[in-house]
PDB file of C-alpha atoms in Angstrom:
ATOM      1  CA  UNK A   5       2.103  20.706 -12.157  1.00  0.00           C
ATOM      2  CA  UNK A   6       0.249  17.413 -11.823  1.00  0.00           C
ATOM      3  CA  UNK A   7       1.842  14.580  -9.870  1.00  0.00           C
ATOM      4  CA  UNK A   8       0.254  11.223  -9.071  1.00  0.00           C
ATOM      5  CA  UNK A   9       1.163   8.303  -6.832  1.00  0.00           C
ATOM      6  CA  UNK A  10      -0.483   4.877  -7.056  1.00  0.00           C
ATOM      7  CA  UNK A  11      -0.342   1.858  -4.766  1.00  0.00           C
ATOM      8  CA  UNK A  12      -1.351  -1.704  -5.648  1.00  0.00           C
ATOM      9  CA  UNK A  13      -0.813  -5.080  -4.029  1.00  0.00           C
ATOM     10  CA  UNK A  14      -0.414  -6.992  -7.266  1.00  0.00           C
ATOM     11  CA  UNK A  15      -0.059 -10.512  -5.786  1.00  0.00           C
ATOM     12  CA  UNK A  16       2.670 -11.629  -8.250  1.00  0.00           C
ATOM     13  CA  UNK A  17       4.119  -9.071 -10.629  1.00  0.00           C
ATOM     14  CA  UNK A  18       4.927 -11.597 -13.344  1.00  0.00           C
ATOM     15  CA  UNK A  19       1.567 -13.355 -13.247  1.00  0.00           C
ATOM     16  CA  UNK A  20      -0.319 -10.053 -13.400  1.00  0.00           C
ATOM     17  CA  UNK A  21       1.966  -8.093 -15.702  1.00  0.00           C
ATOM     18  CA  UNK A  22      -0.825  -7.769 -18.332  1.00  0.00           C
ATOM     19  CA  UNK A  23      -3.057  -6.106 -15.722  1.00  0.00           C
ATOM     20  CA  UNK A  24      -0.301  -3.684 -14.731  1.00  0.00           C
ATOM     21  CA  UNK A  25       0.302  -2.748 -18.355  1.00  0.00           C
ATOM     22  CA  UNK A  26      -3.408  -2.224 -18.914  1.00  0.00           C
ATOM     23  CA  UNK A  27      -3.741   0.083 -15.906  1.00  0.00           C
ATOM     24  CA  UNK A  28      -0.627   2.140 -16.571  1.00  0.00           C
ATOM     25  CA  UNK A  29      -1.535   2.589 -20.223  1.00  0.00           C
ATOM     26  CA  UNK A  30      -4.787   4.200 -19.115  1.00  0.00           C
ATOM     27  CA  UNK A  31      -3.750   5.993 -15.920  1.00  0.00           C
ATOM     28  CA  UNK A  32      -0.008   6.731 -16.310  1.00  0.00           C
ATOM     29  CA  UNK A  33       0.686   7.557 -12.636  1.00  0.00           C
ATOM     30  CA  UNK A  34       4.020   9.277 -12.078  1.00  0.00           C
ATOM     31  CA  UNK A  35       4.788   6.727  -9.375  1.00  0.00           C
ATOM     32  CA  UNK A  36       3.415   3.179  -9.079  1.00  0.00           C
ATOM     33  CA  UNK A  37       4.177   1.309  -5.865  1.00  0.00           C
ATOM     34  CA  UNK A  38       3.591  -2.437  -6.035  1.00  0.00           C
ATOM     35  CA  UNK A  39       3.449  -4.878  -3.139  1.00  0.00           C
ATOM     36  CA  UNK A  40       3.601  -8.665  -2.891  1.00  0.00           C
ATOM     37  CA  UNK A  41       5.603  -8.863  -6.104  1.00  0.00           C
ATOM     38  CA  UNK A  42       6.739 -12.442  -5.275  1.00  0.00           C
ATOM     39  CA  UNK A  43       9.750 -12.050  -7.544  1.00  0.00           C
ATOM     40  CA  UNK A  44      13.530 -12.016  -7.042  1.00  0.00           C
ATOM     41  CA  UNK A  45      15.192  -8.868  -8.322  1.00  0.00           C
ATOM     42  CA  UNK A  46      16.871 -10.570 -11.285  1.00  0.00           C
ATOM     43  CA  UNK A  47      13.552 -11.972 -12.547  1.00  0.00           C
ATOM     44  CA  UNK A  48      11.608  -8.706 -12.351  1.00  0.00           C
ATOM     45  CA  UNK A  49       9.933  -7.732 -15.682  1.00  0.00           C
ATOM     46  CA  UNK A  50      12.038  -4.606 -16.211  1.00  0.00           C
ATOM     47  CA  UNK A  51      11.958  -4.738 -20.005  1.00  0.00           C
ATOM     48  CA  UNK A  52       8.164  -4.689 -20.389  1.00  0.00           C
ATOM     49  CA  UNK A  53       7.680  -1.967 -17.797  1.00  0.00           C
ATOM     50  CA  UNK A  54      10.423   0.236 -19.206  1.00  0.00           C
ATOM     51  CA  UNK A  55       8.906  -0.182 -22.641  1.00  0.00           C
ATOM     52  CA  UNK A  56       5.669   1.146 -21.114  1.00  0.00           C
ATOM     53  CA  UNK A  57       7.494   4.322 -20.042  1.00  0.00           C
ATOM     54  CA  UNK A  58       8.695   3.466 -16.542  1.00  0.00           C
ATOM     55  CA  UNK A  59      12.431   3.858 -17.002  1.00  0.00           C
ATOM     56  CA  UNK A  60      13.131   4.144 -13.293  1.00  0.00           C
ATOM     57  CA  UNK A  61      12.470   0.996 -11.253  1.00  0.00           C
ATOM     58  CA  UNK A  62      13.505   0.189  -7.687  1.00  0.00           C
ATOM     59  CA  UNK A  63      12.899  -3.337  -6.418  1.00  0.00           C
ATOM     60  CA  UNK A  64      13.285  -5.229  -3.161  1.00  0.00           C
ATOM     61  CA  UNK A  65      12.189  -8.760  -3.858  1.00  0.00           C
ATOM     62  CA  UNK A  66      12.611 -12.435  -3.104  1.00  0.00           C
ATOM     63  CA  UNK A  67      11.463 -15.693  -4.624  1.00  0.00           C
ATOM     64  CA  UNK A  68       7.837 -16.626  -4.084  1.00  0.00           C
ATOM     65  CA  UNK A  69       6.919 -14.324  -1.213  1.00  0.00           C
ATOM     66  CA  UNK A  70       6.452 -10.686  -0.221  1.00  0.00           C
ATOM     67  CA  UNK A  71       8.450  -8.108  -2.192  1.00  0.00           C
ATOM     68  CA  UNK A  72       7.920  -4.466  -3.134  1.00  0.00           C
ATOM     69  CA  UNK A  73       8.743  -2.424  -6.223  1.00  0.00           C
ATOM     70  CA  UNK A  74       8.417   1.234  -7.151  1.00  0.00           C
ATOM     71  CA  UNK A  75       8.096   2.317 -10.786  1.00  0.00           C
ATOM     72  CA  UNK A  76       8.598   5.935 -11.754  1.00  0.00           C
ATOM     73  CA  UNK A  77       8.371   8.247 -14.729  1.00  0.00           C
ATOM     74  CA  UNK A  78      10.812  10.513 -12.877  1.00  0.00           C
ATOM     75  CA  UNK A  79      14.443   9.794 -12.017  1.00  0.00           C
ATOM     76  CA  UNK A  80      15.289   8.724  -8.490  1.00  0.00           C
ATOM     77  CA  UNK A  81      17.417  11.003  -6.374  1.00  0.00           C
ATOM     78  CA  UNK A  82      17.844   8.246  -3.804  1.00  0.00           C
ATOM     79  CA  UNK A  83      16.746   4.671  -3.067  1.00  0.00           C
ATOM     80  CA  UNK A  84      16.573   3.200   0.449  1.00  0.00           C
ATOM     81  CA  UNK A  85      15.658  -0.261   1.727  1.00  0.00           C
ATOM     82  CA  UNK A  86      14.795  -0.903   5.348  1.00  0.00           C
ATOM     83  CA  UNK A  87      14.723  -4.288   7.082  1.00  0.00           C
ATOM     84  CA  UNK A  88      12.296  -4.980   9.905  1.00  0.00           C
ATOM     85  CA  UNK A  89      12.326  -7.547  12.725  1.00  0.00           C
ATOM     86  CA  UNK A  90      15.561  -9.098  11.390  1.00  0.00           C
ATOM     87  CA  UNK A  91      13.486 -11.142   8.954  1.00  0.00           C
ATOM     88  CA  UNK A  92      15.026  -9.942   5.648  1.00  0.00           C
ATOM     89  CA  UNK A  93      11.650 -10.466   3.983  1.00  0.00           C
ATOM     90  CA  UNK A  94      11.596  -7.528   1.564  1.00  0.00           C
ATOM     91  CA  UNK A  95       8.695  -5.426   2.838  1.00  0.00           C
ATOM     92  CA  UNK A  96       9.938  -1.867   2.264  1.00  0.00           C
ATOM     93  CA  UNK A  97      11.562   0.345  -0.304  1.00  0.00           C
ATOM     94  CA  UNK A  98      11.730   4.142  -0.447  1.00  0.00           C
ATOM     95  CA  UNK A  99      12.627   6.419  -3.326  1.00  0.00           C
ATOM     96  CA  UNK A 100      13.133  10.163  -3.477  1.00  0.00           C
ATOM     97  CA  UNK A 101      11.944  12.140  -6.504  1.00  0.00           C
ATOM     98  CA  UNK A 102      11.624  15.797  -7.433  1.00  0.00           C
ATOM     99  CA  UNK A 103       8.145  17.064  -8.260  1.00  0.00           C
ATOM    100  CA  UNK A 104       7.605  20.773  -8.788  1.00  0.00           C
ATOM    101  CA  UNK A 105       9.641  22.557  -6.166  1.00  0.00           C
ATOM    102  CA  UNK A 106       9.459  19.636  -3.717  1.00  0.00           C
ATOM    103  CA  UNK A 107      11.726  16.703  -3.072  1.00  0.00           C
ATOM    104  CA  UNK A 108       9.538  13.826  -1.911  1.00  0.00           C
ATOM    105  CA  UNK A 109      10.521  10.595  -0.204  1.00  0.00           C
ATOM    106  CA  UNK A 110       7.989   7.886  -1.078  1.00  0.00           C
ATOM    107  CA  UNK A 111       7.843   4.865   1.229  1.00  0.00           C
ATOM    108  CA  UNK A 112       6.371   1.655  -0.178  1.00  0.00           C
ATOM    109  CA  UNK A 113       5.341  -0.869   2.519  1.00  0.00           C
ATOM    110  CA  UNK A 114       3.963  -4.378   2.671  1.00  0.00           C
ATOM    111  CA  UNK A 115       3.009  -5.002   6.298  1.00  0.00           C
ATOM    112  CA  UNK A 116       2.724  -8.657   7.409  1.00  0.00           C
ATOM    113  CA  UNK A 117      -0.806 -10.045   7.168  1.00  0.00           C
ATOM    114  CA  UNK A 118      -0.646 -11.616  10.619  1.00  0.00           C
ATOM    115  CA  UNK A 119      -2.169 -15.046  10.091  1.00  0.00           C
ATOM    116  CA  UNK A 120      -5.622 -16.064  11.272  1.00  0.00           C
ATOM    117  CA  UNK A 121      -5.500 -15.994  15.075  1.00  0.00           C
ATOM    118  CA  UNK A 122      -5.237 -12.505  16.651  1.00  0.00           C
ATOM    119  CA  UNK A 123      -3.231 -13.654  19.657  1.00  0.00           C
ATOM    120  CA  UNK A 124       0.519 -12.945  19.694  1.00  0.00           C
ATOM    121  CA  UNK A 125       1.068 -15.559  22.390  1.00  0.00           C
ATOM    122  CA  UNK A 126      -0.043 -18.454  20.211  1.00  0.00           C
ATOM    123  CA  UNK A 127       0.372 -17.035  16.686  1.00  0.00           C
ATOM    124  CA  UNK A 128       3.938 -16.024  15.713  1.00  0.00           C
ATOM    125  CA  UNK A 129       2.657 -14.389  12.529  1.00  0.00           C
ATOM    126  CA  UNK A 130       0.506 -12.003  14.552  1.00  0.00           C
ATOM    127  CA  UNK A 131       3.435 -11.326  16.900  1.00  0.00           C
ATOM    128  CA  UNK A 132       5.541 -10.497  13.841  1.00  0.00           C
ATOM    129  CA  UNK A 133       2.881  -8.077  12.601  1.00  0.00           C
ATOM    130  CA  UNK A 134       2.724  -6.207  15.898  1.00  0.00           C
ATOM    131  CA  UNK A 135       6.521  -6.084  16.148  1.00  0.00           C
ATOM    132  CA  UNK A 136       6.757  -4.811  12.570  1.00  0.00           C
ATOM    133  CA  UNK A 137       4.292  -2.002  13.333  1.00  0.00           C
ATOM    134  CA  UNK A 138       6.295  -1.104  16.434  1.00  0.00           C
ATOM    135  CA  UNK A 139       9.439  -0.713  14.336  1.00  0.00           C
ATOM    136  CA  UNK A 140       7.513   1.291  11.712  1.00  0.00           C
ATOM    137  CA  UNK A 141       7.066   4.031  14.312  1.00  0.00           C
ATOM    138  CA  UNK A 142      10.603   5.144  13.483  1.00  0.00           C
ATOM    139  CA  UNK A 143       9.426   6.164  10.005  1.00  0.00           C
ATOM    140  CA  UNK A 144       8.244   9.729  10.494  1.00  0.00           C
ATOM    141  CA  UNK A 145       6.638  12.141   8.049  1.00  0.00           C
ATOM    142  CA  UNK A 146       9.353  14.651   8.974  1.00  0.00           C
ATOM    143  CA  UNK A 147      12.762  13.027   9.238  1.00  0.00           C
ATOM    144  CA  UNK A 148      14.464  16.394   9.701  1.00  0.00           C
ATOM    145  CA  UNK A 149      16.100  16.418   6.276  1.00  0.00           C
ATOM    146  CA  UNK A 150      13.812  18.884   4.497  1.00  0.00           C
ATOM    147  CA  UNK A 151      12.035  16.273   2.403  1.00  0.00           C
ATOM    148  CA  UNK A 152       8.294  15.970   1.978  1.00  0.00           C
ATOM    149  CA  UNK A 153       7.004  12.443   2.539  1.00  0.00           C
ATOM    150  CA  UNK A 154       4.441  10.001   1.188  1.00  0.00           C
ATOM    151  CA  UNK A 155       3.827   6.556   2.671  1.00  0.00           C
ATOM    152  CA  UNK A 156       1.797   4.030   0.702  1.00  0.00           C
ATOM    153  CA  UNK A 157       1.194   0.339   0.601  1.00  0.00           C
ATOM    154  CA  UNK A 158      -0.708  -2.674   1.748  1.00  0.00           C
ATOM    155  CA  UNK A 159      -0.676  -2.036   5.482  1.00  0.00           C
ATOM    156  CA  UNK A 160      -2.977  -5.024   6.056  1.00  0.00           C
ATOM    157  CA  UNK A 161      -5.132  -3.139   8.566  1.00  0.00           C
ATOM    158  CA  UNK A 162      -8.528  -1.507   8.049  1.00  0.00           C
ATOM    159  CA  UNK A 163      -8.376   1.010  10.916  1.00  0.00           C
ATOM    160  CA  UNK A 164     -11.803   2.674  11.002  1.00  0.00           C
ATOM    161  CA  UNK A 165     -15.302   1.311  11.433  1.00  0.00           C
ATOM    162  CA  UNK A 166     -16.242   2.107   7.843  1.00  0.00           C
ATOM    163  CA  UNK A 167     -13.043   0.659   6.415  1.00  0.00           C
ATOM    164  CA  UNK A 168     -14.763  -2.741   6.638  1.00  0.00           C
ATOM    165  CA  UNK A 169     -18.104  -4.078   5.496  1.00  0.00           C
ATOM    166  CA  UNK A 170     -19.151  -4.908   9.085  1.00  0.00           C
ATOM    167  CA  UNK A 171     -17.343  -3.434  12.070  1.00  0.00           C
ATOM    168  CA  UNK A 172     -19.087  -5.711  14.588  1.00  0.00           C
ATOM    169  CA  UNK A 173     -18.521  -8.916  12.649  1.00  0.00           C
ATOM    170  CA  UNK A 174     -14.834  -8.229  11.995  1.00  0.00           C
ATOM    171  CA  UNK A 175     -13.740  -7.099  15.462  1.00  0.00           C
ATOM    172  CA  UNK A 176     -12.128 -10.476  16.111  1.00  0.00           C
ATOM    173  CA  UNK A 177     -10.794 -10.901  12.573  1.00  0.00           C
ATOM    174  CA  UNK A 178      -7.139 -10.146  11.864  1.00  0.00           C
ATOM    175  CA  UNK A 179      -6.846  -6.756  10.069  1.00  0.00           C
ATOM    176  CA  UNK A 180      -9.601  -5.115  12.144  1.00  0.00           C
ATOM    177  CA  UNK A 181      -8.947  -6.155  15.745  1.00  0.00           C
ATOM    178  CA  UNK A 182      -8.745  -3.315  18.287  1.00  0.00           C
ATOM    179  CA  UNK A 183      -5.031  -3.782  18.939  1.00  0.00           C
ATOM    180  CA  UNK A 184      -4.273  -3.473  15.212  1.00  0.00           C
ATOM    181  CA  UNK A 185      -6.567  -0.553  14.490  1.00  0.00           C
ATOM    182  CA  UNK A 186      -5.375   1.462  17.488  1.00  0.00           C
ATOM    183  CA  UNK A 187      -1.745   0.727  16.690  1.00  0.00           C
ATOM    184  CA  UNK A 188      -2.079   1.891  13.080  1.00  0.00           C
ATOM    185  CA  UNK A 189      -4.047   5.032  13.944  1.00  0.00           C
ATOM    186  CA  UNK A 190      -1.463   5.917  16.601  1.00  0.00           C
ATOM    187  CA  UNK A 191       1.398   5.167  14.220  1.00  0.00           C
ATOM    188  CA  UNK A 192      -0.108   7.550  11.678  1.00  0.00           C
ATOM    189  CA  UNK A 193      -0.843  10.417  14.068  1.00  0.00           C
ATOM    190  CA  UNK A 194       2.265  10.118  16.231  1.00  0.00           C
ATOM    191  CA  UNK A 195       4.450   9.887  13.144  1.00  0.00           C
ATOM    192  CA  UNK A 196       3.082  13.202  11.900  1.00  0.00           C
ATOM    193  CA  UNK A 197       1.320  11.572   8.954  1.00  0.00           C
ATOM    194  CA  UNK A 198      -2.013  12.499   7.368  1.00  0.00           C
ATOM    195  CA  UNK A 199      -4.301   9.703   6.128  1.00  0.00           C
ATOM    196  CA  UNK A 200      -5.068  11.218   2.722  1.00  0.00           C
ATOM    197  CA  UNK A 201      -7.779   8.744   1.784  1.00  0.00           C
ATOM    198  CA  UNK A 202      -9.787   9.604   4.893  1.00  0.00           C
ATOM    199  CA  UNK A 203      -8.953  13.282   4.423  1.00  0.00           C
ATOM    200  CA  UNK A 204     -10.528  13.017   0.980  1.00  0.00           C
ATOM    201  CA  UNK A 205     -13.451  10.771   1.996  1.00  0.00           C
ATOM    202  CA  UNK A 206     -14.141  11.194   5.728  1.00  0.00           C
ATOM    203  CA  UNK A 207     -15.996   8.719   7.913  1.00  0.00           C
ATOM    204  CA  UNK A 208     -18.740   7.483   7.888  1.00  0.00           C
ATOM    205  CA  UNK A 209     -18.504   6.862   4.127  1.00  0.00           C
ATOM    206  CA  UNK A 210     -17.165   3.381   3.414  1.00  0.00           C
ATOM    207  CA  UNK A 211     -13.900   2.875   1.534  1.00  0.00           C
ATOM    208  CA  UNK A 212     -12.768  -0.554   0.340  1.00  0.00           C
ATOM    209  CA  UNK A 213      -9.633  -1.568  -1.592  1.00  0.00           C
ATOM    210  CA  UNK A 214      -9.690  -5.360  -1.057  1.00  0.00           C
ATOM    211  CA  UNK A 215     -12.256  -8.109  -1.631  1.00  0.00           C
ATOM    212  CA  UNK A 216     -11.550 -11.721  -0.677  1.00  0.00           C
ATOM    213  CA  UNK A 217     -10.875 -14.356  -3.305  1.00  0.00           C
ATOM    214  CA  UNK A 218     -13.225 -16.577  -1.289  1.00  0.00           C
ATOM    215  CA  UNK A 219     -16.262 -14.451  -2.159  1.00  0.00           C
ATOM    216  CA  UNK A 220     -18.412 -16.137  -4.809  1.00  0.00           C
ATOM    217  CA  UNK A 221     -19.615 -12.773  -6.085  1.00  0.00           C
ATOM    218  CA  UNK A 222     -17.394 -10.077  -4.623  1.00  0.00           C
ATOM    219  CA  UNK A 223     -19.197  -7.208  -6.382  1.00  0.00           C
ATOM    220  CA  UNK A 224     -22.725  -7.965  -5.232  1.00  0.00           C
ATOM    221  CA  UNK A 225     -21.780  -8.990  -1.688  1.00  0.00           C
ATOM    222  CA  UNK A 226     -19.299  -6.074  -1.431  1.00  0.00           C
ATOM    223  CA  UNK A 227     -17.698  -7.420   1.726  1.00  0.00           C
ATOM    224  CA  UNK A 228     -14.574  -5.326   1.368  1.00  0.00           C
ATOM    225  CA  UNK A 229     -11.883  -3.814   3.553  1.00  0.00           C
ATOM    226  CA  UNK A 230      -9.561  -0.820   3.186  1.00  0.00           C
ATOM    227  CA  UNK A 231      -6.180  -2.468   3.569  1.00  0.00           C
ATOM    228  CA  UNK A 232      -4.307  -0.152   1.191  1.00  0.00           C
ATOM    229  CA  UNK A 233      -3.313   3.318   2.298  1.00  0.00           C
ATOM    230  CA  UNK A 234      -1.815   6.613   1.175  1.00  0.00           C
ATOM    231  CA  UNK A 235      -0.407   8.931   3.844  1.00  0.00           C
ATOM    232  CA  UNK A 236       1.608  12.120   3.483  1.00  0.00           C
ATOM    233  CA  UNK A 237       3.418  14.802   5.408  1.00  0.00           C
ATOM    234  CA  UNK A 238       1.130  17.764   6.232  1.00  0.00           C
ATOM    235  CA  UNK A 239       2.756  20.082   3.663  1.00  0.00           C
ATOM    236  CA  UNK A 240       1.347  17.996   0.800  1.00  0.00           C
ATOM    237  CA  UNK A 241      -2.258  18.050   2.020  1.00  0.00           C
ATOM    238  CA  UNK A 242      -3.130  21.437   0.420  1.00  0.00           C
ATOM    239  CA  UNK A 243      -1.905  20.050  -2.920  1.00  0.00           C
ATOM    240  CA  UNK A 244      -4.122  16.952  -2.840  1.00  0.00           C
ATOM    241  CA  UNK A 245      -6.573  16.796  -5.720  1.00  0.00           C
ATOM    242  CA  UNK A 246      -8.496  13.813  -7.088  1.00  0.00           C
ATOM    243  CA  UNK A 247      -8.382  10.297  -5.628  1.00  0.00           C
ATOM    244  CA  UNK A 248      -9.200   7.199  -7.689  1.00  0.00           C
ATOM    245  CA  UNK A 249      -9.953   3.717  -6.378  1.00  0.00           C
ATOM    246  CA  UNK A 250      -9.931   1.498  -9.465  1.00  0.00           C
ATOM    247  CA  UNK A 251     -12.537  -0.979  -8.262  1.00  0.00           C
ATOM    248  CA  UNK A 252     -12.988  -2.292 -11.796  1.00  0.00           C
ATOM    249  CA  UNK A 253      -9.536  -3.912 -11.555  1.00  0.00           C
ATOM    250  CA  UNK A 254     -10.983  -6.478  -9.138  1.00  0.00           C
ATOM    251  CA  UNK A 255     -13.155  -7.722 -11.994  1.00  0.00           C
ATOM    252  CA  UNK A 256     -10.319  -8.197 -14.481  1.00  0.00           C
ATOM    253  CA  UNK A 257      -9.256 -11.652 -15.641  1.00  0.00           C
ATOM    254  CA  UNK A 258      -7.111 -13.365 -12.989  1.00  0.00           C
ATOM    255  CA  UNK A 259      -7.136 -10.270 -10.757  1.00  0.00           C
ATOM    256  CA  UNK A 260      -5.379  -9.418  -7.531  1.00  0.00           C
ATOM    257  CA  UNK A 261      -7.678  -9.290  -4.523  1.00  0.00           C
ATOM    258  CA  UNK A 262      -6.535  -5.663  -4.058  1.00  0.00           C
ATOM    259  CA  UNK A 263      -7.221  -2.776  -6.433  1.00  0.00           C
ATOM    260  CA  UNK A 264      -5.059   0.238  -7.311  1.00  0.00           C
ATOM    261  CA  UNK A 265      -5.503   3.513  -5.459  1.00  0.00           C
ATOM    262  CA  UNK A 266      -4.211   6.686  -7.114  1.00  0.00           C
ATOM    263  CA  UNK A 267      -3.774  10.072  -5.449  1.00  0.00           C
ATOM    264  CA  UNK A 268      -3.315  13.155  -7.604  1.00  0.00           C
ATOM    265  CA  UNK A 269      -1.520  16.306  -6.489  1.00  0.00           C
ATOM    266  CA  UNK A 270      -1.126  19.785  -7.956  1.00  0.00           C
ATOM    267  CA  UNK A 271       2.383  20.972  -7.119  1.00  0.00           C
ATOM    268  CA  UNK A 272       3.940  24.350  -7.904  1.00  0.00           C
TER     269      UNK A 272
END
């Protein structure tokens, strides 16, 4: 049985609704996890997305900033929302669905970007990012309840050398500083997670999911970063099939600076 999970920082769900509809019409992932929805729950475009087949929608949003939403072709068995750092800034939602003979908890995260200065002593946004990651360590692949797990989202860190266009030039740039990359790699391994994107495409091949709005010609310069991630519990690794990074979405009209990533599974 095929099962697919997609993640996409959409950078305003209402502004980019036409792009979402275009992608889901073509790809039809079972689960679509959106980040940076920038939309309070009562203003979310439920009607249009349900008309496109996504009857099951879980949202955790606020006006103008942050926000996550998970759309599903399958009914939810459970919905959970976690708060981090006592900020109440809508950066996580988790749903549980049945796929094949597995019950899978799917975490959808939007990790703080961290501002421009990678020094927690002078930059409260970077301090918030590091504190958020510290609290994320409680989210394990195996929570002892018999569920399989998937963790996706804009984690705002490109952890490996070939997750950025230039390792040397970005070492002092927020999203690729040593403290961030080590923290995320440790969070993944110590939490019992498997980085499926790097399992599918190992280093040293480059993987990018984000290209800056500031780039005059993002495609030709190709100065990208892998800020979007898909992790899973080890039991799902043997079921992993195709991975798609929809780079063409970056070239759509009024695009997000992130592109969708879709992981396909074959479950019994």
